[in-house]
Coordinates of C-alpha atoms and ligand atoms in Angstrom, one line a residue:
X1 CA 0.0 0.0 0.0
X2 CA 1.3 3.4 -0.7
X3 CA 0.4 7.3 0.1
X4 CA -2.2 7.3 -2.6
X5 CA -4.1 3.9 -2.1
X6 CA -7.7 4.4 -2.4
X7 CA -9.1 4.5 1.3
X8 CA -12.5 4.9 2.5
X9 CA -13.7 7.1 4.8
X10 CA -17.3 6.1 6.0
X11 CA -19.3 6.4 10.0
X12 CA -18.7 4.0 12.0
X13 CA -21.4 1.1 12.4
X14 CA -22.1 -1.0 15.4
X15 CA -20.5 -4.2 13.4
X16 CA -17.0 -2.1 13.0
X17 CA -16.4 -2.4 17.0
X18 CA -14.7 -5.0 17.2
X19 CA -12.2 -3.8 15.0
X20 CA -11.9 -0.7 16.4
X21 CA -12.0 -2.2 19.7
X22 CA -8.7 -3.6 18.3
X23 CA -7.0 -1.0 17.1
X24 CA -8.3 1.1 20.0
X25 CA -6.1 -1.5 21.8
X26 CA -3.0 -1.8 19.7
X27 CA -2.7 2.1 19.8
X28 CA -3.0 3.3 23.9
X29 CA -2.0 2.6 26.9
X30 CA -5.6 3.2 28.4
X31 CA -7.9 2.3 25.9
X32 CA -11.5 2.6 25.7
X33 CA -13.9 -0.3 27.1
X34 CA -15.8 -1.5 24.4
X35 CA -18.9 -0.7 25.4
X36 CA -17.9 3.1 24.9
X37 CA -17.5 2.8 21.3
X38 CA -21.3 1.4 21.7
X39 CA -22.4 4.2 23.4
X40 CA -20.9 6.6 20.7
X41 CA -22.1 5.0 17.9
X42 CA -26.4 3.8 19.8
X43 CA -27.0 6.8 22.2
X44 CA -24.6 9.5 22.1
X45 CA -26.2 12.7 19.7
X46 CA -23.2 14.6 19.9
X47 CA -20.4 11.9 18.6
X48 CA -19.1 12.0 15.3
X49 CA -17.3 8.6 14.0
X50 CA -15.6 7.9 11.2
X51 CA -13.6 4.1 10.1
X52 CA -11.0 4.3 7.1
X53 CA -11.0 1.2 5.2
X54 CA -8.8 -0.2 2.5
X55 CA -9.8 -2.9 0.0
X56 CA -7.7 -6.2 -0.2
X57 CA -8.0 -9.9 -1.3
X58 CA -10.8 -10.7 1.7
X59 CA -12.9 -7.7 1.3
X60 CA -12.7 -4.1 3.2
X61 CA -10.3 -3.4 6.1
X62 CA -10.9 -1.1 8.9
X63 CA -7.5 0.1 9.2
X64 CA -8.4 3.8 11.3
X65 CA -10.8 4.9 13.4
X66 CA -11.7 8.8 14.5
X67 CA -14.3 9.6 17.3
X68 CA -15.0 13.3 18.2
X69 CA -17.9 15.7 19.9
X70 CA -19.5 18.4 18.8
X71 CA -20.7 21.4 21.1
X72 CA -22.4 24.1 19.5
X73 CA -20.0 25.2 16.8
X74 CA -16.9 23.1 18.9
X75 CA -15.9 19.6 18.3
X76 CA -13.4 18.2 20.7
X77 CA -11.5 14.9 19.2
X78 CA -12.3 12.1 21.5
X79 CA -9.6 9.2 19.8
X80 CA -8.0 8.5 16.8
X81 CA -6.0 5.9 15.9
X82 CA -4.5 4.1 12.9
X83 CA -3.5 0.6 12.9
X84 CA 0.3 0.3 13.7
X85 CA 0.7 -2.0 10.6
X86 CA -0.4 1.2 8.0
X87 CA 0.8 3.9 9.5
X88 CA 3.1 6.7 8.1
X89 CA 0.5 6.4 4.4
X90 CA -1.2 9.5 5.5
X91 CA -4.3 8.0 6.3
X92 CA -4.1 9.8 9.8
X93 CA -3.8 13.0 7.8
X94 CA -6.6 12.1 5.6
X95 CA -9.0 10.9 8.2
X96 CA -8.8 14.3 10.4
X97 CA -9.0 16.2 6.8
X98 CA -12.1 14.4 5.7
X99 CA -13.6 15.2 9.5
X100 CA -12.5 18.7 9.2
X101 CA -14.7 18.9 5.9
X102 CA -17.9 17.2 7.4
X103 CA -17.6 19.5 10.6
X104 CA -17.1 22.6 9.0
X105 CA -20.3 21.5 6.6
X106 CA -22.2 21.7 10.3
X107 CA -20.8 24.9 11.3
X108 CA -17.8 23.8 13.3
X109 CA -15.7 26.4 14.1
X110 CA -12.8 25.2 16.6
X111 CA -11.9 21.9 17.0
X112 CA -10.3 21.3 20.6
X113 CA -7.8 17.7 20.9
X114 CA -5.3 17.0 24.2
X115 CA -2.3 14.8 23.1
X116 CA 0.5 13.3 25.5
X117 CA 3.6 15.4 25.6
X118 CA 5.8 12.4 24.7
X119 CA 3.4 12.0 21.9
X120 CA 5.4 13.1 19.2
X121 CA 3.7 11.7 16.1
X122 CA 0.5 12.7 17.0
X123 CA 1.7 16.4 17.9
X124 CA 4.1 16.6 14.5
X125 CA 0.2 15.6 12.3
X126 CA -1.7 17.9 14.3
X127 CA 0.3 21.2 13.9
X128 CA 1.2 19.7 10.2
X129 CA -2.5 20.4 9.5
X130 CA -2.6 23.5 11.4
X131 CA -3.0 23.2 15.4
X132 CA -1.7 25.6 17.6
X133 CA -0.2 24.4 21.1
X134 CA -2.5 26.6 23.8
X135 CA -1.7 25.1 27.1
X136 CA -0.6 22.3 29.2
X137 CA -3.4 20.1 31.8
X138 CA -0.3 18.9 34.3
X139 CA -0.1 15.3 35.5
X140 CA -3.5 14.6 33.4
X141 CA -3.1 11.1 32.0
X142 CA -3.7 8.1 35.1
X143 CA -1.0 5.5 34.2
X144 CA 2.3 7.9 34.1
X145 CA 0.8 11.2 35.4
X146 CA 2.5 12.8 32.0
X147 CA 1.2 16.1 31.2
X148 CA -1.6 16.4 28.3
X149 CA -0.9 19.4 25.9
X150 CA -3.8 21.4 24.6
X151 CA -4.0 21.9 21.1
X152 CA -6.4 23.4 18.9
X153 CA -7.6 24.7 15.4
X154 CA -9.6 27.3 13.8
X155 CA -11.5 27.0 11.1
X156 CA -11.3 23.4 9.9
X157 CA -12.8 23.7 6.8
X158 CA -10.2 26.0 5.4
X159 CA -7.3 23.2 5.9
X160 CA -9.9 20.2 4.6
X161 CA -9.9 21.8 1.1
X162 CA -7.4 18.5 0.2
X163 CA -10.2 16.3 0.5
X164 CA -13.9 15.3 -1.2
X165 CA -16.3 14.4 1.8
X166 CA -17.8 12.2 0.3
X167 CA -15.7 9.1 1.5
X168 CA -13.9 8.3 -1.6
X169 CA -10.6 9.5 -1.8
Ligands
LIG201 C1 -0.8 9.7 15.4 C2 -1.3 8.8 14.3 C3 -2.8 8.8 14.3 C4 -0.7 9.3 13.0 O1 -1.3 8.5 11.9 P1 -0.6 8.1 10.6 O2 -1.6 7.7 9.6 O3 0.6 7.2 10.9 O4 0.0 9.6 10.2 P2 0.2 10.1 8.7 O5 0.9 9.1 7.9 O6 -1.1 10.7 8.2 O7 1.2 11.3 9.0 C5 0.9 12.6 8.6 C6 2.0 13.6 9.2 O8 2.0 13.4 10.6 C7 3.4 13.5 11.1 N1 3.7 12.2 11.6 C8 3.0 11.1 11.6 N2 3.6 10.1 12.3 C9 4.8 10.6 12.7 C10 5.9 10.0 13.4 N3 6.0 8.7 13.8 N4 7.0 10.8 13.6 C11 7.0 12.1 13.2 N5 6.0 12.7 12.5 C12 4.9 11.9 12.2 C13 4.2 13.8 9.8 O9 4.2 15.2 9.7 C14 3.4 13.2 8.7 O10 3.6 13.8 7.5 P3 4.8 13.3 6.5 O11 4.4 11.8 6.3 O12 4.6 14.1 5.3 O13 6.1 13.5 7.2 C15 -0.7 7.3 14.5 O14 0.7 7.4 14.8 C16 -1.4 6.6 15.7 O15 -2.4 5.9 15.5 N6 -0.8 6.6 16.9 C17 -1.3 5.9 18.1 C18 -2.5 6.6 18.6 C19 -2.3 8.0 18.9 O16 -1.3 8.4 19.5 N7 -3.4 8.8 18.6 C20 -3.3 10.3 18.9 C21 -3.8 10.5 20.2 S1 -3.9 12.3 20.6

């Protein structure tokens, strides 16, 4: 697979858990329980979820996964992730891109994100597509008491102009 291998971008349905459930697992050090993805996708009005999927020899991939809130005209990213095994092929990039699109569609004017300090892949993508760094929540994540940095963005739709949100891309 390379940078410009058709992906999918599509919500995520109640029969993707499991596979996000995976990824979800492969990718933190605290990950959710399952049965918050459920919530997020059965109950919860304000979540916004996305899977990225790639085509192969036995049928569609989930190889991404993207959950986020909206508030108004905020939307704080809850998770993302991309499966260890494809990352570095922009699909990261693409994923929050195609969010940014669909968000700014419903009026979406900041979107809000904390990140580990140590977290430098994650920080390097987000200020790649245009995050500032506003402030640090001290001690903040449970298993290492590492600091959380605040980031966040204005305007998504102006840095989503790279992709169709339609899905296909
Ligand atoms: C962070 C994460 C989502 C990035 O996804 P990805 O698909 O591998 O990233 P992309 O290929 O789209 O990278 C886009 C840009 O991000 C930056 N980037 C991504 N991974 C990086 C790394 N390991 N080191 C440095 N920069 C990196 C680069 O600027 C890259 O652009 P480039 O390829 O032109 O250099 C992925 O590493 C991941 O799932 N990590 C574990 C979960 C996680 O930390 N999520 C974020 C929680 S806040």
């Amino acid at each position: 697979m390379s940078d410009s291998s058709p992906i999918t971008i599509r919500p995520m349905k109640i029969e993707d858990v499991n596979d996000v459930v995976q990824i979800d697992q492969l990718s933190f050090v605290l990950p959710w329980p399952e049965r918050s993805f459920r919530y997020e996708i059965n109950q919860n009005q304000a979540s916004r979820h996305w899977v990225a999927e790639i085509s192969g020899e036995n049928g569609p991939r989930i190889v991404a996964m993207l959950v986020c809130w909206v508030i108004l005209d905020e939307a704080h990213i809850g998770t993302i992730a991309v499966h260890p095994d494809y990352r570095r092929l922009k699909i990261g990039e693409r994923l929050l891109n195609y969010a940014f699109a669909v968000l700014a569609g419903e009026g979406i004017l900041s979107v809000f994100l904390e990140v580990r300090r140590s977290n430098e892949a994650a920080r390097t993508l987000y200020r790649k597509l245009g995050f500032t760094e506003d402030g640090v929540r001290k001690r903040y994540y449970k298993d290492n008491y590492e600091d959380a940095i605040l980031m966040h963005l204005e305007n998504p739709g102006s840095f989503a102009n790279k992709e169709s949100s339609d899905g296909s891309i």
